[in-house]
Amino acid sequence: MSALAEPLDLGPLLDALRGVKWPARERVRAGLPGTHRAAQRGTTGEFTEFRAYRQGDDPRRIDWRLLARSDRAYVRITDERAWWPTWILVDASASMAFPAESVTRRGSGVADARDKWEMTRAVATGLAAVAHATGDPVGLWVASRPDGRRLPPRTRRGTVHAIASALNAVTPSHDAPLAPLLSRVPVGVRVVLITDGLGDDDATLSAVARAGAAGSDVTLVHVVHPFEIEPPAGVWRMVDPELSQVQRAFGTTSRAEYTATFGAWRAEFARRCLAAGARHLEVVCTEEPARAVRRIASSAVRSSA
Amino acid sequence: MTAAYPWVLWGTLFAALAVVAAHLLSISRPPVLSFPTARFAPERTVPSVSRASRPTDVLLMVLRMFAVICAGVAFAGVTFDQSRESVVTLIAVDDMVAADTAVLRRSIGEVVRDAQRDNTPVVGIVSTSGATPMDGLWDAETIATAPINAITGSALTDNNPQRVNTRDPVALSALLLRARRAAPQFASRADSVRLVVLTPARGALREVSDEALRAVRQVWPGRITRRDVALASPSAYVNRARDVVNVRGANDDIVRAAYARWGDLPAVRTRVVRDSLGAADSLAAVNGEAVVDWVARGASNAAAPISKTPTRAVTAVVANGVALVAPLRREKPLLVDSAHHAIVWWIDGAPAAVERHVGAGCIRVVGFAPPAGDALLSVSARGALAALVAKCGAGVASSFATGALTLQDSLARSQQDSILTGNGGLAASRELRASLPGVLSPLTRWLLVAAVALIGIETALSRTRGGSPS
């Protein structure tokens, strides 16, 4: 990959995501008015029920027509809607820079596949756009070396572009753990982790479990490249970009064993995510980013339904 | 250019090609790819052999090639001796059979012309009758310059006293023996000797001639070509020798060949027994025949021996004033008494063959086996052969002292005859092919030095470059 990735073309992506809703699957904490059903009940939102008047209620909330019909005093109860801050945590370790050009030249049949970092940028930007369109503050935190980039959640105009610009300025390199970032994200918010799971997966999943227990809604987007599922033909000496001491000779005789081992690991990773209380979605780099974003957003709807 | 071992040159060519091929292959480590999921690949080694589009390290390849070529050419015995031919031709003429002389001469001329055209000049002619001049066989220059009729006519004249008409196949065996003996002297001027056999063939005669040739083909290293000439009228055959001297033994028995060769010996009805005497043989002796018990042990096959060095001591037997010098072995002791008298003697005076009168005939016992090779076909053997088929009692008056020549005279005669008899051994197959000289030729020396030098340079260069061409 080049030092600075080519900027994303936001136009087609944002157009494809117009009208996509990303509702919360549970009642959110009370906060500033938003679009998500809040756990707190109030009097200014959508009418939900009548309650008998109690000492101390505001008399102006008494429904006079019901009083006239029933000769009993009732107050109107409504659901409050609040906004839901969304944090997008992005893994920018060296493994996210796959595949390199040398691998792309040798591969076949996956000419249209984006590299993992490009897919990550597109999905992150798309999710930010969807959340921002519903009025939720969106923030970004990139786990990168030497310094992680952090954009606190905002609802102002230009937030999506700022997130896109911040991602364009990052080059995946080194190993950048996600768990410390997740531990510092406020609780009770929506968190999206976009990672390939090849870094500190144990620590990350532990942090995911703690965040879920604390009330945060965590979604883990697992980015996988087709070459990782089916390596290119030939004889290679594979070297882990984050762990240089891990080197393997790969050829025809080891292909079947690799495919089985990697597939088993992916299934196990998904199971562990679910066990930690997070939603797990696998995104292959051949998928359209807009479609992946819709799938992520709709998974919340299905879960809530 | 001639090569003593042409197959070495072919091997050198293939070795050089193998050097080039080795430089087109490279065993290399697989390319390195940054792969985040490398940890999921099993740990195993996977070497890869790839074909290089261009030879790796051309200089090393050239050095190795030339080293292989220099060594190969040196060991192949390549010489650039213009005076040495690759193949020469030796003609063997079976003139014991009554072929048309003119046709025979014409056939010889055709062979000479064909040989000159094929660049395999004729270097000599041998015949069954032994009618070539005793001072040497004809050389190629004589054949090339003189008229063909003059050359062939001098040997094949109808008034040759030694020429006897016979259909005995052992005559061809004798001819081939003579050719085999004559060939080594020409091997020094050529790489190999080709034998062309001119022999009449008609009906059954072809079968027996094929049988004789088959035995020689097994031991003759060069090429044998047979050409057929016309036969004269069959009525011209005279089996005089066959009617008089009957040899009971194998078809290729050397004694049989000797009596066919020397069919003009004065002889009575004689039965030469090469196996063991039987009652019929004794009865024949009683009835007036001369029965000769000639032990068959020892190499009696005319075409089999190929060992140059004889295993017996060279000695001599004397009879009728002629000494046969050859590797002979005393097979059985013989006594001379009132009933037995010697007819052939060893050089030390001991009896080599004795005669005993039986009825109207006699039984003769020979105490030595026929010598290996074709010694019996030489002139020196006539004395002993004649004594064994002479009239019974004819040898009583002769003795060692009165009948034998001096040893020096015997040796002088045997030297004259050495071209055709030698020391009893036949030419080894190695003699008919060129052999490496005892001292390396200058060209071979320089080639070996060059090969060693190239190997040294290649070793030093490959070490400085890290060893392997890949």
PDB file of N, CA and C in Angstrom, chain A residues 95 98 102 198 227 235-241 248-249 253-254 257-258 262 265, chain B residues 29-48:
ATOM      1  N   SER A  95      -1.736  -5.697   9.714  1.00  0.00           N
ATOM      2  CA  SER A  95      -2.484  -6.745   9.026  1.00  0.00           C
ATOM      3  C   SER A  95      -3.645  -6.178   8.222  1.00  0.00           C
ATOM      4  N   PHE A  98      -3.465  -5.493   4.086  1.00  0.00           N
ATOM      5  CA  PHE A  98      -3.414  -6.649   3.178  1.00  0.00           C
ATOM      6  C   PHE A  98      -4.476  -6.498   2.096  1.00  0.00           C
ATOM      7  N   SER A 102       2.265  -7.072  -4.370  1.00  0.00           N
ATOM      8  CA  SER A 102       2.900  -8.311  -4.831  1.00  0.00           C
ATOM      9  C   SER A 102       1.937  -9.478  -4.755  1.00  0.00           C
ATOM     10  N   LEU A 198      -6.936 -10.236  14.025  1.00  0.00           N
ATOM     11  CA  LEU A 198      -5.642 -10.922  14.038  1.00  0.00           C
ATOM     12  C   LEU A 198      -4.663 -10.256  15.000  1.00  0.00           C
ATOM     13  N   PHE A 227      -8.177 -13.351  -0.425  1.00  0.00           N
ATOM     14  CA  PHE A 227      -6.893 -14.051  -0.470  1.00  0.00           C
ATOM     15  C   PHE A 227      -6.585 -14.737   0.848  1.00  0.00           C
ATOM     16  N   VAL A 235       3.953 -21.309  -4.715  1.00  0.00           N
ATOM     17  CA  VAL A 235       4.715 -21.654  -3.515  1.00  0.00           C
ATOM     18  C   VAL A 235       5.230 -20.352  -2.905  1.00  0.00           C
ATOM     19  N   TRP A 236       4.913 -20.124  -1.676  1.00  0.00           N
ATOM     20  CA  TRP A 236       5.265 -18.862  -1.020  1.00  0.00           C
ATOM     21  C   TRP A 236       5.954 -19.125   0.292  1.00  0.00           C
ATOM     22  N   ARG A 237       6.589 -18.078   0.734  1.00  0.00           N
ATOM     23  CA  ARG A 237       7.042 -18.044   2.111  1.00  0.00           C
ATOM     24  C   ARG A 237       6.268 -16.905   2.784  1.00  0.00           C
ATOM     25  N   MET A 238       5.265 -17.292   3.564  1.00  0.00           N
ATOM     26  CA  MET A 238       4.393 -16.299   4.202  1.00  0.00           C
ATOM     27  C   MET A 238       5.069 -15.738   5.434  1.00  0.00           C
ATOM     28  N   VAL A 239       4.976 -14.444   5.585  1.00  0.00           N
ATOM     29  CA  VAL A 239       5.535 -13.774   6.760  1.00  0.00           C
ATOM     30  C   VAL A 239       4.445 -12.905   7.370  1.00  0.00           C
ATOM     31  N   ASP A 240       4.214 -13.057   8.666  1.00  0.00           N
ATOM     32  CA  ASP A 240       3.215 -12.241   9.358  1.00  0.00           C
ATOM     33  C   ASP A 240       3.748 -10.809   9.460  1.00  0.00           C
ATOM     34  N   PRO A 241       2.961  -9.820   8.985  1.00  0.00           N
ATOM     35  CA  PRO A 241       3.491  -8.440   9.013  1.00  0.00           C
ATOM     36  C   PRO A 241       3.618  -7.877  10.418  1.00  0.00           C
ATOM     37  N   ARG A 248       5.951 -19.069   7.360  1.00  0.00           N
ATOM     38  CA  ARG A 248       5.494 -20.381   6.941  1.00  0.00           C
ATOM     39  C   ARG A 248       5.708 -20.548   5.451  1.00  0.00           C
ATOM     40  N   ALA A 249       6.130 -21.762   5.104  1.00  0.00           N
ATOM     41  CA  ALA A 249       6.207 -22.109   3.686  1.00  0.00           C
ATOM     42  C   ALA A 249       4.833 -22.612   3.264  1.00  0.00           C
ATOM     43  N   THR A 253       0.680 -28.541  -1.033  1.00  0.00           N
ATOM     44  CA  THR A 253       0.429 -29.574  -0.024  1.00  0.00           C
ATOM     45  C   THR A 253      -0.149 -29.009   1.264  1.00  0.00           C
ATOM     46  N   SER A 254       0.073 -27.707   1.508  1.00  0.00           N
ATOM     47  CA  SER A 254      -0.393 -27.145   2.776  1.00  0.00           C
ATOM     48  C   SER A 254      -1.681 -26.345   2.613  1.00  0.00           C
ATOM     49  N   GLU A 257      -4.881 -27.787   4.520  1.00  0.00           N
ATOM     50  CA  GLU A 257      -4.771 -27.646   5.974  1.00  0.00           C
ATOM     51  C   GLU A 257      -4.929 -26.186   6.392  1.00  0.00           C
ATOM     52  N   TYR A 258      -4.356 -25.276   5.617  1.00  0.00           N
ATOM     53  CA  TYR A 258      -4.500 -23.858   5.931  1.00  0.00           C
ATOM     54  C   TYR A 258      -5.968 -23.439   5.866  1.00  0.00           C
ATOM     55  N   PHE A 262      -7.900 -21.917   9.089  1.00  0.00           N
ATOM     56  CA  PHE A 262      -8.380 -20.544   9.082  1.00  0.00           C
ATOM     57  C   PHE A 262      -9.900 -20.478   9.184  1.00  0.00           C
ATOM     58  N   TRP A 265     -10.885 -21.087  12.683  1.00  0.00           N
ATOM     59  CA  TRP A 265     -10.608 -19.931  13.543  1.00  0.00           C
ATOM     60  C   TRP A 265     -11.676 -18.854  13.371  1.00  0.00           C
TER      61      TRP A 265
ATOM     62  N   ARG B  29      14.590 -20.358  -2.945  1.00  0.00           N
ATOM     63  CA  ARG B  29      13.588 -20.240  -1.892  1.00  0.00           C
ATOM     64  C   ARG B  29      12.359 -19.557  -2.480  1.00  0.00           C
ATOM     65  N   PRO B  30      11.197 -19.909  -1.966  1.00  0.00           N
ATOM     66  CA  PRO B  30       9.983 -19.300  -2.510  1.00  0.00           C
ATOM     67  C   PRO B  30       9.956 -17.797  -2.237  1.00  0.00           C
ATOM     68  N   PRO B  31       9.230 -17.050  -3.032  1.00  0.00           N
ATOM     69  CA  PRO B  31       9.129 -15.609  -2.783  1.00  0.00           C
ATOM     70  C   PRO B  31       8.419 -15.349  -1.466  1.00  0.00           C
ATOM     71  N   VAL B  32       8.811 -14.235  -0.862  1.00  0.00           N
ATOM     72  CA  VAL B  32       8.242 -13.877   0.439  1.00  0.00           C
ATOM     73  C   VAL B  32       7.015 -13.029   0.217  1.00  0.00           C
ATOM     74  N   LEU B  33       5.955 -13.371   0.901  1.00  0.00           N
ATOM     75  CA  LEU B  33       4.732 -12.581   0.855  1.00  0.00           C
ATOM     76  C   LEU B  33       4.321 -12.220   2.276  1.00  0.00           C
ATOM     77  N   SER B  34       3.938 -10.967   2.439  1.00  0.00           N
ATOM     78  CA  SER B  34       3.402 -10.540   3.716  1.00  0.00           C
ATOM     79  C   SER B  34       1.971 -11.029   3.814  1.00  0.00           C
ATOM     80  N   PHE B  35       1.730 -11.926   4.745  1.00  0.00           N
ATOM     81  CA  PHE B  35       0.420 -12.567   4.851  1.00  0.00           C
ATOM     82  C   PHE B  35       0.004 -12.527   6.310  1.00  0.00           C
ATOM     83  N   PRO B  36      -1.058 -11.789   6.633  1.00  0.00           N
ATOM     84  CA  PRO B  36      -1.460 -11.699   8.046  1.00  0.00           C
ATOM     85  C   PRO B  36      -1.873 -13.036   8.637  1.00  0.00           C
ATOM     86  N   THR B  37      -2.383 -13.937   7.801  1.00  0.00           N
ATOM     87  CA  THR B  37      -2.867 -15.226   8.296  1.00  0.00           C
ATOM     88  C   THR B  37      -1.817 -16.310   8.165  1.00  0.00           C
ATOM     89  N   ALA B  38      -0.546 -15.920   8.163  1.00  0.00           N
ATOM     90  CA  ALA B  38       0.523 -16.915   8.022  1.00  0.00           C
ATOM     91  C   ALA B  38       0.487 -17.930   9.153  1.00  0.00           C
ATOM     92  N   ARG B  39       0.046 -17.500  10.313  1.00  0.00           N
ATOM     93  CA  ARG B  39       0.045 -18.404  11.465  1.00  0.00           C
ATOM     94  C   ARG B  39      -0.836 -19.626  11.244  1.00  0.00           C
ATOM     95  N   PHE B  40      -1.781 -19.546  10.313  1.00  0.00           N
ATOM     96  CA  PHE B  40      -2.697 -20.667  10.104  1.00  0.00           C
ATOM     97  C   PHE B  40      -2.137 -21.695   9.120  1.00  0.00           C
ATOM     98  N   ALA B  41      -1.010 -21.385   8.469  1.00  0.00           N
ATOM     99  CA  ALA B  41      -0.395 -22.330   7.536  1.00  0.00           C
ATOM    100  C   ALA B  41       0.410 -23.338   8.341  1.00  0.00           C
ATOM    101  N   PRO B  42       0.416 -24.604   7.935  1.00  0.00           N
ATOM    102  CA  PRO B  42       1.197 -25.603   8.680  1.00  0.00           C
ATOM    103  C   PRO B  42       2.680 -25.350   8.513  1.00  0.00           C
ATOM    104  N   GLU B  43       3.418 -25.746   9.491  1.00  0.00           N
ATOM    105  CA  GLU B  43       4.869 -25.566   9.446  1.00  0.00           C
ATOM    106  C   GLU B  43       5.477 -26.715   8.671  1.00  0.00           C
ATOM    107  N   ARG B  44       5.954 -26.403   7.452  1.00  0.00           N
ATOM    108  CA  ARG B  44       6.662 -27.417   6.681  1.00  0.00           C
ATOM    109  C   ARG B  44       7.498 -26.700   5.648  1.00  0.00           C
ATOM    110  N   THR B  45       8.537 -27.418   5.147  1.00  0.00           N
ATOM    111  CA  THR B  45       9.438 -26.832   4.155  1.00  0.00           C
ATOM    112  C   THR B  45       8.925 -27.153   2.766  1.00  0.00           C
ATOM    113  N   VAL B  46       8.966 -26.172   1.902  1.00  0.00           N
ATOM    114  CA  VAL B  46       8.506 -26.355   0.529  1.00  0.00           C
ATOM    115  C   VAL B  46       9.536 -25.746  -0.403  1.00  0.00           C
ATOM    116  N   PRO B  47      10.510 -26.537  -0.855  1.00  0.00           N
ATOM    117  CA  PRO B  47      11.476 -25.965  -1.800  1.00  0.00           C
ATOM    118  C   PRO B  47      10.856 -25.870  -3.185  1.00  0.00           C
ATOM    119  N   SER B  48      11.353 -25.016  -3.947  1.00  0.00           N
ATOM    120  CA  SER B  48      10.839 -24.895  -5.313  1.00  0.00           C
ATOM    121  C   SER B  48      11.987 -24.944  -6.309  1.00  0.00           C
TER     122      SER B  48
END
